[in-house]
Each structure stands twice: as C-alpha cells, then as structure tokens.
C-alpha cells in the first residue's frame, strides 16, 4: 500500500488567510532573523515550531504543552509570511503553524487541495486518504458523514499527519455611526460583500469612500484562477460575478449571481443555469470605472470555466484542482432539451424550473450573445456536465476562482507563449503591475473594479454596468482598501475612524469593540481551522508515526481555548466545522509516553 509523506511543495506557501494561512519566516540561509528560543525540558527530542509573529500566542501555548510532556522546544518565529515561506522551503522546522478556511462551504474543499496526493497544497501521498476523499465527494450529506469520519481516522487518529488546534469564530467590527448596520453582512464562508453596504447618511454613497483594510498588499493576481489566498480573495470576490453564490449560512443560490436560476438534472452530473442579460463588463478609463457595453455572456462563462479547470491554461494556475470535476461547459440551443430533462429530485423538468419567477418565459435559447433579449424570452442557458455525479461542484462555482472574465479582453492581453512565459518580463491579465503602472487592463464582471493601487492602498469604483437601476447595484460608489499588516494597527485605525470596517477580528479583541460606543461587533462560528503540519522530509517526525502521535496527544485544546477567553471551538481536522464526525482530540500524557517509547524502540 502506498503510504508516505512527501516533501512540501513550493505552492504550499500560497495557503494564506481566507483560503488557507500557513504562517512562515525569513532568511532560509541565515539564523540572524530567526528567534532561536530553545527551552530545555527532560531528555525527549527537540521539536522546532515554525510560525510568524502573528501566531505567537499559538506557538507559545504549544511550546508549553510540549515542554510539560517532556519535549525540548525551539521556536522559529518569523516576522512575515515571505520569511516564513523561506524557512519552510528550507525545511527549518518540525511543525509549522497553518490554517484553512473553507470559503466554499463544502467539505470536499476542506480536504482535497490539502491532503490528496498531488493536491495544490498537499504534502501527503496516502492511498487511503485519496480513496476516502474521492468517495465522500460523490455522496450526499447523509452518506458522507461516516466517510469523513473514516477520513479523519486515517489522517489524524491512525497516522497523525496533522495536529489540530482549534476552530475560530469569524468576526468583523464596524463604525455604526458611519455605516448602516442593516446593510452589512457577515457570511460564514464567502468573503465580505461590498455592494449592499450603505452609509448611514445615504447622500454620501456617491461621494465618500468606504474604507476597508486587509493584511496583504502584494496581490497574487487579479485573474481569478491565478490565486487563492488572503491577498485577493475579498478583492476578486467583489470584482467578478459567478454562476451562483453562497448565502451567509452556506446555501448555494442564484441570488447575486449571473444566473436567474440554476438546477440539477437527474443523475447529479448535469447542471443548468439560465443567464441574466443585465450585467456588462466594467473597464477603467482616465481613472474612472466605465461601462464597456459588453454583456457578460455565455461565451465568457464557457471561456472562464474551461480555463478554470485546465491546469495548463495559464502559467502558475493555482485553483485548477477546485474545478477538476468539470467535464464540459456548453450553451443549450434547443429549448426542447430542457423540457425533456427531469430534475434530480423528480419534481419536474429543467425548463419549468429554470423559468420559475422569470418576467418572461423561456421561449428561445440562443447561442449568439447579440440575440439575447430576456424581456422578449430569448435567453442563454449554460449546461455544465461533471466527470461523475458531483453536486458539490456548485459550491466550487461560488468560489472566487470561478469568477467570469471577459474572453475578448483576456485573450487580447494574454498573447504570450505559455511554455516560455517569463513573469519578470511578461505581464499577464490580472498582474497588479498593470494597475500600478497606469496601464489598467482589467475588465470585471462584478459590482466593482480596481481603479488604482500602490503600496499603501487600492481603490475601487462601482461597475456602472452591473445590474443598473436595480437594488442589486452597488450602493457605495467608491471603496478604498488599505493594506495594514499589523492587526493591532488595523484595530487602532478603526477606532480612530480611519477605516470604517475591520474584517477578521481576533477573539481577544471583542471586549475592546464592545466597550466602544461607536463600534458594533458581528460574530459567528466560522469554517476556519488552525492546525500544525509536520515536516515531511529530513526530520524524525517525517519518518516516525509514533513520534508524531506522541506530539499529537500532548496538545490540550481546552487550554488553548482558555487562552482565547473561551472563544475557540474544538477541531479534529479541517472538515470539523462542516461535518459532525464525533471525533475529538483529548490530551493524554499516558499516550504521549506510550508512543514516545515506541518511537525510541524503532
């Protein structure tokens, strides 16, 4: 049976913030920037823990728990993500702090990229893990509960491939004297939505800028398929429309998307979407957002999803594994096809379901975008077929990487040869340098478009072609996102009125918000799980399952929760917030000794 740990891939460094956040350190070839804090204990082996200064609380707690169980501990604390990455790539750790947020709301996303062989961020190769991930992917929620329990048993109980720490709450704070709280959403999974937000004084919506913040100012890419990290998740979510959306509690809906309605056909491998005709691409001219007059069409959908699923469609494609279950995407040109296909739940046919609540019934399905006229009953209908029965594909279509781009514009920019692409010379669609240099080539299909960017902030304007003259159009015209790396500085900026909303507030800061009369707090359980990854090459933990288990049972999640004022939740794996498997990690000093003795005997 194939069961081994693989060296970390370079791409694992991309797991940050909203998608995943692996925290790391500095100069891989020098100890000058590394906090070498070795605490002597008894005679157990030394465990080196890698993280960033933002993870200092977690690192200190884990250190103390390992020391209490007889291990020596070295902390490798790095000041920022780039230096963390260098240390991780150099293998200077036994355990590294990591986190993952399931921004699609479905459990397959919580495991596939992280743990399947050759996954985008996986360092594992275990056939049992692979089989269980694939089995659960095609099951219903009633069926996959047991499968994901088996998955956790293999991942954690039997092999201790990871060390779970906790599940976080998700919170944001806003200035209630400036922003209308009734217009501010907090979603369990998806990024913060800008378009519903309004100032208390609505007359300011057209003139004042909504002031937001995020940690990272170096943006991976404004091309949706080329990044899945905290630098761009919120930005791309608000700049590109998708076929479907997630509600605040993770239900897949057509509201706020490119489709009026969507349905699943009998067999769970064919999905149909009837498209709107009231969304145009935005562009930037002379620093202002303009309506290109170019409708977001079925051809753009096909182009966008074909490149999303194809690992070779762009250099450094970072999200293709999310869309690997897509087989074909096509336009339906015969209304009769829709009438003859039954729904998966047996309640009727596809045509009637797609036409529900439309102002005009579907009398014609057209291929040419120029022939679309929803008011007269002419629609474009997309049919998406998966490689196998896979209802969870809808969650992936709600992810920012499934954002719809302009076929015409992207092809006009990406004229380079993929095989010889040189990022130091070639500027691909979505490269932030195009915006910074004043050659803004973005065409965005969502409610906003980026108009400018520097090291300090990025500015956005509402897309004038997005659902104009409807309640769904963006309420505030201008948005500014300031790049503030330090969380305490971001909180200070909120309290000083320099920003209006702080997304992603630590549980330890709730009391500060609650004591400030002008600020309001929103909080809910999230899909964010923090855990530790073992080094998979060149360390004792890479080879010894017993040593890993000895470390695993040293971790006391109750003590971690206490350090966060009781506001952390237990976890067993990244699937914990989504599926109740019943698995729990209970610290056990006896097992620590049992497995350590077995390690010594090896």
Coordinates of C-alpha atoms in Angstrom, one line a residue, residues 223-597:
X223 CA -7.1 37.0 -12.6
X224 CA -9.5 34.8 -10.5
X225 CA -7.9 31.5 -11.5
X226 CA -4.3 32.5 -10.5
X227 CA -4.7 33.0 -6.8
X228 CA -6.5 31.5 -3.8
X229 CA -5.1 33.4 -0.8
X230 CA -5.9 36.3 1.5
X231 CA -4.3 38.9 -0.8
X232 CA -7.0 38.6 -3.4
X233 CA -10.0 36.5 -2.2
X234 CA -12.0 39.5 -0.9
X235 CA -11.0 41.7 -3.9
X236 CA -11.7 39.1 -6.7
X237 CA -15.0 38.1 -5.0
X238 CA -16.2 41.7 -5.4
X239 CA -14.8 42.2 -8.9
X240 CA -16.1 39.1 -10.7
X241 CA -19.6 37.7 -10.8
X242 CA -20.1 33.9 -10.7
X243 CA -22.8 31.5 -11.9
X244 CA -24.0 31.0 -8.3
X245 CA -23.4 32.5 -4.9
X246 CA -23.4 31.4 -1.2
X247 CA -25.8 32.7 1.3
X248 CA -24.4 33.8 4.7
X249 CA -25.0 30.3 6.0
X250 CA -23.5 28.5 3.0
X251 CA -26.5 27.6 0.9
X252 CA -25.9 27.7 -2.8
X253 CA -28.3 30.3 -4.5
X254 CA -28.6 32.2 -7.7
X255 CA -29.2 35.5 -5.9
X256 CA -26.4 38.0 -6.6
X257 CA -25.0 35.9 -9.4
X258 CA -25.0 35.8 -13.2
X259 CA -27.9 33.3 -13.3
X260 CA -31.6 33.9 -12.6
X261 CA -32.0 30.2 -11.6
X262 CA -29.9 27.0 -11.6
X263 CA -31.0 23.3 -11.4
X264 CA -29.5 19.9 -11.1
X265 CA -30.7 17.3 -13.6
X266 CA -31.5 13.7 -12.9
X267 CA -28.3 11.8 -12.2
X268 CA -26.5 14.6 -10.4
X269 CA -24.0 15.2 -13.2
X270 CA -25.7 17.8 -15.4
X271 CA -26.3 21.4 -14.1
X272 CA -28.2 24.1 -15.9
X273 CA -28.1 27.9 -15.5
X274 CA -30.3 30.5 -17.2
X275 CA -28.2 33.7 -17.6
X276 CA -29.1 37.3 -16.9
X277 CA -28.6 40.0 -19.6
X278 CA -28.3 43.0 -17.3
X279 CA -24.6 42.7 -16.4
X280 CA -21.9 44.3 -18.5
X281 CA -18.1 44.3 -18.1
X282 CA -16.5 47.4 -16.5
X283 CA -13.2 48.9 -17.6
X284 CA -11.2 51.9 -16.4
X285 CA -10.7 55.0 -18.4
X286 CA -8.8 58.0 -17.1
X287 CA -9.0 56.5 -13.6
X288 CA -12.8 56.1 -13.7
X289 CA -14.9 53.0 -14.0
X290 CA -16.9 52.8 -17.2
X291 CA -19.4 50.5 -18.7
X292 CA -17.9 48.8 -21.7
X293 CA -21.3 47.9 -23.1
X294 CA -20.1 44.4 -23.5
X295 CA -22.6 42.0 -21.9
X296 CA -21.3 39.1 -19.7
X297 CA -22.3 36.3 -21.9
X298 CA -22.4 32.5 -22.1
X299 CA -19.3 32.6 -24.2
X300 CA -17.5 34.3 -21.4
X301 CA -18.8 31.7 -19.0
X302 CA -17.5 28.8 -21.2
X303 CA -14.2 30.5 -21.6
X304 CA -13.8 31.2 -17.9
X305 CA -14.7 27.7 -16.7
X306 CA -12.7 26.0 -19.3
X307 CA -9.6 27.8 -18.2
X308 CA -10.5 27.3 -14.5
X309 CA -10.5 23.5 -14.9
X310 CA -7.4 23.4 -17.1
X311 CA -4.1 23.4 -15.2
X312 CA -2.2 24.5 -18.4
X313 CA -4.5 27.4 -19.4
X314 CA -2.3 29.9 -17.6
X315 CA 1.2 29.9 -16.1
X316 CA 1.1 29.4 -12.3
X317 CA -2.5 28.3 -12.2
X318 CA -3.4 27.9 -8.5
X319 CA -7.0 26.8 -8.5
X320 CA -7.5 24.2 -11.1
X321 CA -7.9 21.3 -8.6
X322 CA -11.1 23.1 -7.3
X323 CA -12.7 22.6 -10.8
X324 CA -11.3 19.3 -11.9
X325 CA -14.7 17.7 -11.8
X326 CA -16.0 19.9 -14.6
X327 CA -16.1 17.9 -17.8
X328 CA -17.8 20.2 -20.4
X329 CA -19.5 23.6 -20.4
X330 CA -21.7 24.5 -23.3
X331 CA -24.7 26.6 -24.4
X332 CA -28.1 24.9 -24.9
X333 CA -29.6 25.9 -28.3
X334 CA -32.7 23.7 -28.2
X335 CA -35.5 24.6 -25.7
X336 CA -36.9 21.0 -26.2
X337 CA -33.8 19.6 -24.5
X338 CA -34.7 21.5 -21.3
X339 CA -38.2 20.3 -21.4
X340 CA -37.2 16.6 -21.8
X341 CA -34.7 16.5 -18.9
X342 CA -36.0 15.8 -15.4
X343 CA -34.8 17.3 -12.2
X344 CA -32.7 15.3 -9.8
X345 CA -35.4 15.3 -7.2
X346 CA -38.1 14.2 -9.6
X347 CA -40.2 17.3 -9.1
X348 CA -40.5 18.3 -12.7
X349 CA -38.4 19.2 -15.8
X350 CA -35.5 21.5 -16.2
X351 CA -37.3 24.1 -18.4
X352 CA -40.0 24.8 -15.9
X353 CA -37.6 25.1 -13.0
X354 CA -35.3 27.5 -14.9
X355 CA -38.2 29.6 -15.9
X356 CA -39.6 30.0 -12.3
X357 CA -40.2 33.6 -11.4
X358 CA -38.8 35.0 -14.7
X359 CA -40.5 38.1 -16.0
X360 CA -40.7 36.5 -19.4
X361 CA -40.9 32.7 -20.0
X362 CA -38.0 31.0 -21.8
X363 CA -39.3 30.8 -25.4
X364 CA -35.9 30.6 -27.1
X365 CA -32.4 29.6 -26.1
X366 CA -29.8 31.4 -28.2
X367 CA -26.1 30.9 -28.8
X368 CA -25.2 34.4 -30.1
X369 CA -25.0 37.0 -27.4
X370 CA -26.4 39.6 -29.8
X371 CA -29.6 37.6 -29.9
X372 CA -30.2 37.7 -26.2
X373 CA -33.3 39.6 -25.1
X374 CA -34.7 38.5 -21.7
X375 CA -37.6 40.8 -22.0
X376 CA -38.7 39.0 -25.1
X377 CA -38.0 35.5 -23.8
X378 CA -34.6 34.9 -25.5
X379 CA -32.1 33.6 -23.0
X380 CA -28.7 32.0 -22.9
X381 CA -28.7 28.7 -20.9
X382 CA -25.4 27.0 -19.8
X383 CA -25.2 23.3 -19.4
X384 CA -22.3 22.1 -17.2
X385 CA -21.5 18.4 -17.1
X386 CA -19.3 16.9 -14.5
X387 CA -16.9 13.9 -14.8
X388 CA -19.1 12.0 -12.4
X389 CA -22.1 12.7 -10.1
X390 CA -20.8 15.6 -8.1
X391 CA -23.4 18.0 -6.5
X392 CA -20.6 19.8 -4.6
X393 CA -19.5 21.3 -7.9
X394 CA -22.0 24.1 -7.2
X395 CA -20.0 25.2 -4.1
X396 CA -16.9 25.4 -6.2
X397 CA -18.7 27.5 -8.8
X398 CA -19.5 30.0 -6.0
X399 CA -15.8 30.4 -5.2
X400 CA -13.9 33.5 -6.4
X401 CA -11.8 31.4 -8.8
X402 CA -14.9 30.7 -10.8
X403 CA -15.4 34.4 -11.4
X404 CA -16.4 35.2 -15.0
X405 CA -13.8 37.1 -17.1
X406 CA -14.1 38.6 -20.5
X407 CA -13.0 36.2 -23.2
X408 CA -12.2 39.0 -25.6
X409 CA -10.2 41.0 -23.1
X410 CA -8.2 38.2 -21.6
X411 CA -7.2 36.8 -25.0
X412 CA -6.1 40.2 -26.1
X413 CA -3.8 40.6 -23.1
X414 CA -2.5 37.0 -22.7
X415 CA -0.7 36.9 -26.1
X416 CA 2.5 35.3 -24.5
X417 CA 3.6 31.8 -25.1
X418 CA 2.8 29.8 -22.1
X419 CA 5.7 27.5 -22.4
X420 CA 8.2 30.4 -22.4
X421 CA 6.3 32.7 -20.1
X422 CA 8.7 35.0 -18.1
X423 CA 7.0 36.7 -15.1
X424 CA 9.8 39.2 -14.9
X425 CA 9.0 40.4 -18.5
X426 CA 5.5 39.3 -19.4
X427 CA 2.5 40.9 -17.9
X428 CA -0.4 38.6 -17.9
X429 CA -4.1 39.5 -17.4
X430 CA -4.6 40.3 -13.7
X431 CA -1.0 41.2 -13.0
X432 CA -1.1 44.0 -10.4
X433 CA 1.7 45.8 -12.2
X434 CA -0.7 46.8 -14.9
X435 CA -2.8 48.7 -12.4
X436 CA 0.2 50.2 -10.6
X437 CA 1.8 51.3 -13.8
X438 CA -1.3 53.1 -15.0
X439 CA -2.0 50.5 -17.8
X440 CA -5.1 49.1 -16.2
X441 CA -6.3 46.3 -18.4
X442 CA -8.9 44.9 -16.1
X443 CA -12.4 44.0 -17.4
X444 CA -14.5 43.0 -14.4
X445 CA -18.0 41.4 -14.4
X446 CA -18.8 42.0 -10.7
X447 CA -20.1 45.0 -8.8
X448 CA -16.6 46.7 -8.6
X449 CA -13.4 47.3 -10.5
X450 CA -10.0 48.2 -9.2
X451 CA -9.0 51.7 -10.4
X452 CA -5.6 52.2 -8.8
X453 CA -3.1 50.6 -6.5
X454 CA 0.1 51.5 -4.7
X455 CA 2.0 50.0 -1.7
X456 CA -0.4 51.7 0.7
X457 CA -3.9 51.1 -0.7
X458 CA -6.1 50.1 -3.6
X459 CA -9.1 52.0 -4.8
X460 CA -12.2 50.6 -6.5
X461 CA -15.3 52.0 -8.1
X462 CA -18.7 50.6 -8.7
X463 CA -19.3 48.9 -12.1
X464 CA -21.9 51.1 -13.8
X465 CA -22.9 48.1 -16.0
X466 CA -23.7 45.8 -13.0
X467 CA -27.5 45.5 -12.6
X468 CA -28.1 49.2 -13.2
X469 CA -31.2 50.7 -11.7
X470 CA -31.9 47.7 -9.5
X471 CA -31.5 47.1 -5.7
X472 CA -28.6 44.8 -6.5
X473 CA -26.3 47.5 -7.9
X474 CA -23.5 48.7 -5.6
X475 CA -24.8 51.3 -3.1
X476 CA -21.5 53.0 -2.4
X477 CA -19.6 54.2 -5.5
X478 CA -16.1 54.3 -4.1
X479 CA -14.2 51.7 -2.0
X480 CA -10.7 52.0 -0.6
X481 CA -8.8 49.0 0.8
X482 CA -5.8 50.0 2.9
X483 CA -3.0 47.5 3.5
X484 CA -2.3 47.2 7.2
X485 CA -0.3 44.2 8.1
X486 CA -0.4 44.5 11.9
X487 CA -3.8 43.6 13.4
X488 CA -3.4 46.0 16.3
X489 CA -2.7 48.8 13.9
X490 CA -5.8 47.9 11.9
X491 CA -7.9 48.0 15.1
X492 CA -6.4 51.4 16.0
X493 CA -7.3 52.6 12.5
X494 CA -10.9 51.5 13.1
X495 CA -11.2 53.2 16.5
X496 CA -9.7 56.4 15.0
X497 CA -12.2 56.5 12.2
X498 CA -9.5 56.0 9.5
X499 CA -11.3 52.8 8.3
X500 CA -15.0 52.0 8.6
X501 CA -15.0 48.2 9.0
X502 CA -12.4 45.7 10.1
X503 CA -12.9 42.2 8.6
X504 CA -11.4 39.3 10.5
X505 CA -11.2 40.4 14.2
X506 CA -9.4 38.3 16.7
X507 CA -11.5 36.9 19.5
X508 CA -9.1 38.5 22.0
X509 CA -10.2 42.0 20.8
X510 CA -14.0 41.6 21.2
X511 CA -14.1 43.4 24.5
X512 CA -12.4 46.4 23.0
X513 CA -15.1 46.7 20.4
X514 CA -17.9 46.1 22.9
X515 CA -16.6 48.9 25.1
X516 CA -16.6 51.5 22.3
X517 CA -20.0 53.1 21.8
X518 CA -19.4 54.0 18.2
X519 CA -18.4 50.4 17.2
X520 CA -20.5 47.3 16.6
X521 CA -19.4 43.7 16.5
X522 CA -20.7 40.8 14.4
X523 CA -19.5 37.3 15.2
X524 CA -20.4 33.7 14.2
X525 CA -18.7 30.3 14.1
X526 CA -16.5 30.0 11.0
X527 CA -15.1 27.4 8.8
X528 CA -11.5 28.4 9.8
X529 CA -9.4 25.7 11.4
X530 CA -5.9 26.2 12.8
X531 CA -3.6 23.2 12.9
X532 CA 0.0 22.2 12.6
X533 CA 1.7 20.4 9.7
X534 CA 4.7 18.1 10.2
X535 CA 7.8 18.5 8.2
X536 CA 7.8 15.7 5.7
X537 CA 11.4 15.4 4.8
X538 CA 14.7 15.0 6.7
X539 CA 13.3 15.1 10.3
X540 CA 12.5 12.4 12.8
X541 CA 8.8 13.4 12.6
X542 CA 8.9 12.8 8.9
X543 CA 9.6 9.1 9.4
X544 CA 8.1 8.2 12.7
X545 CA 4.3 7.8 13.1
X546 CA 4.9 7.1 16.8
X547 CA 6.8 10.3 17.4
X548 CA 4.0 12.3 15.6
X549 CA 1.4 10.6 17.8
X550 CA 3.3 11.4 20.9
X551 CA 3.3 15.1 19.9
X552 CA -0.4 14.9 18.9
X553 CA -1.5 13.7 22.4
X554 CA 0.5 16.4 24.1
X555 CA -2.0 19.0 22.7
X556 CA -4.7 20.2 25.1
X557 CA -7.4 22.1 23.2
X558 CA -9.1 23.2 26.4
X559 CA -6.0 25.1 27.4
X560 CA -5.8 26.7 24.0
X561 CA -9.4 27.8 24.3
X562 CA -8.9 29.3 27.7
X563 CA -6.1 31.5 26.3
X564 CA -8.6 33.0 23.9
X565 CA -11.2 33.8 26.6
X566 CA -13.2 30.6 25.8
X567 CA -14.0 31.8 22.2
X568 CA -12.3 29.0 20.3
X569 CA -14.1 25.8 19.3
X570 CA -12.7 22.2 19.2
X571 CA -11.4 20.7 16.0
X572 CA -10.2 17.4 14.7
X573 CA -9.5 18.3 11.1
X574 CA -10.3 21.0 8.5
X575 CA -13.7 19.3 8.0
X576 CA -14.8 19.8 11.6
X577 CA -16.9 22.9 11.1
X578 CA -18.8 21.3 8.2
X579 CA -19.4 17.7 9.3
X580 CA -20.0 16.3 12.7
X581 CA -17.8 13.2 12.7
X582 CA -17.8 12.8 16.5
X583 CA -14.0 12.7 16.6
X584 CA -12.3 14.7 19.4
X585 CA -8.7 15.2 20.4
X586 CA -8.2 14.6 24.1
X587 CA -4.8 15.2 25.6
X588 CA -3.4 12.1 27.2
X589 CA 0.0 12.1 28.9
X590 CA -0.1 8.3 29.1
X591 CA -0.3 8.0 25.3
X592 CA 2.4 10.6 24.9
X593 CA 4.8 8.3 26.8
X594 CA 3.5 5.1 25.2
X595 CA 4.1 6.4 21.7
X596 CA 7.4 8.0 22.6
X597 CA 8.7 4.7 24.0

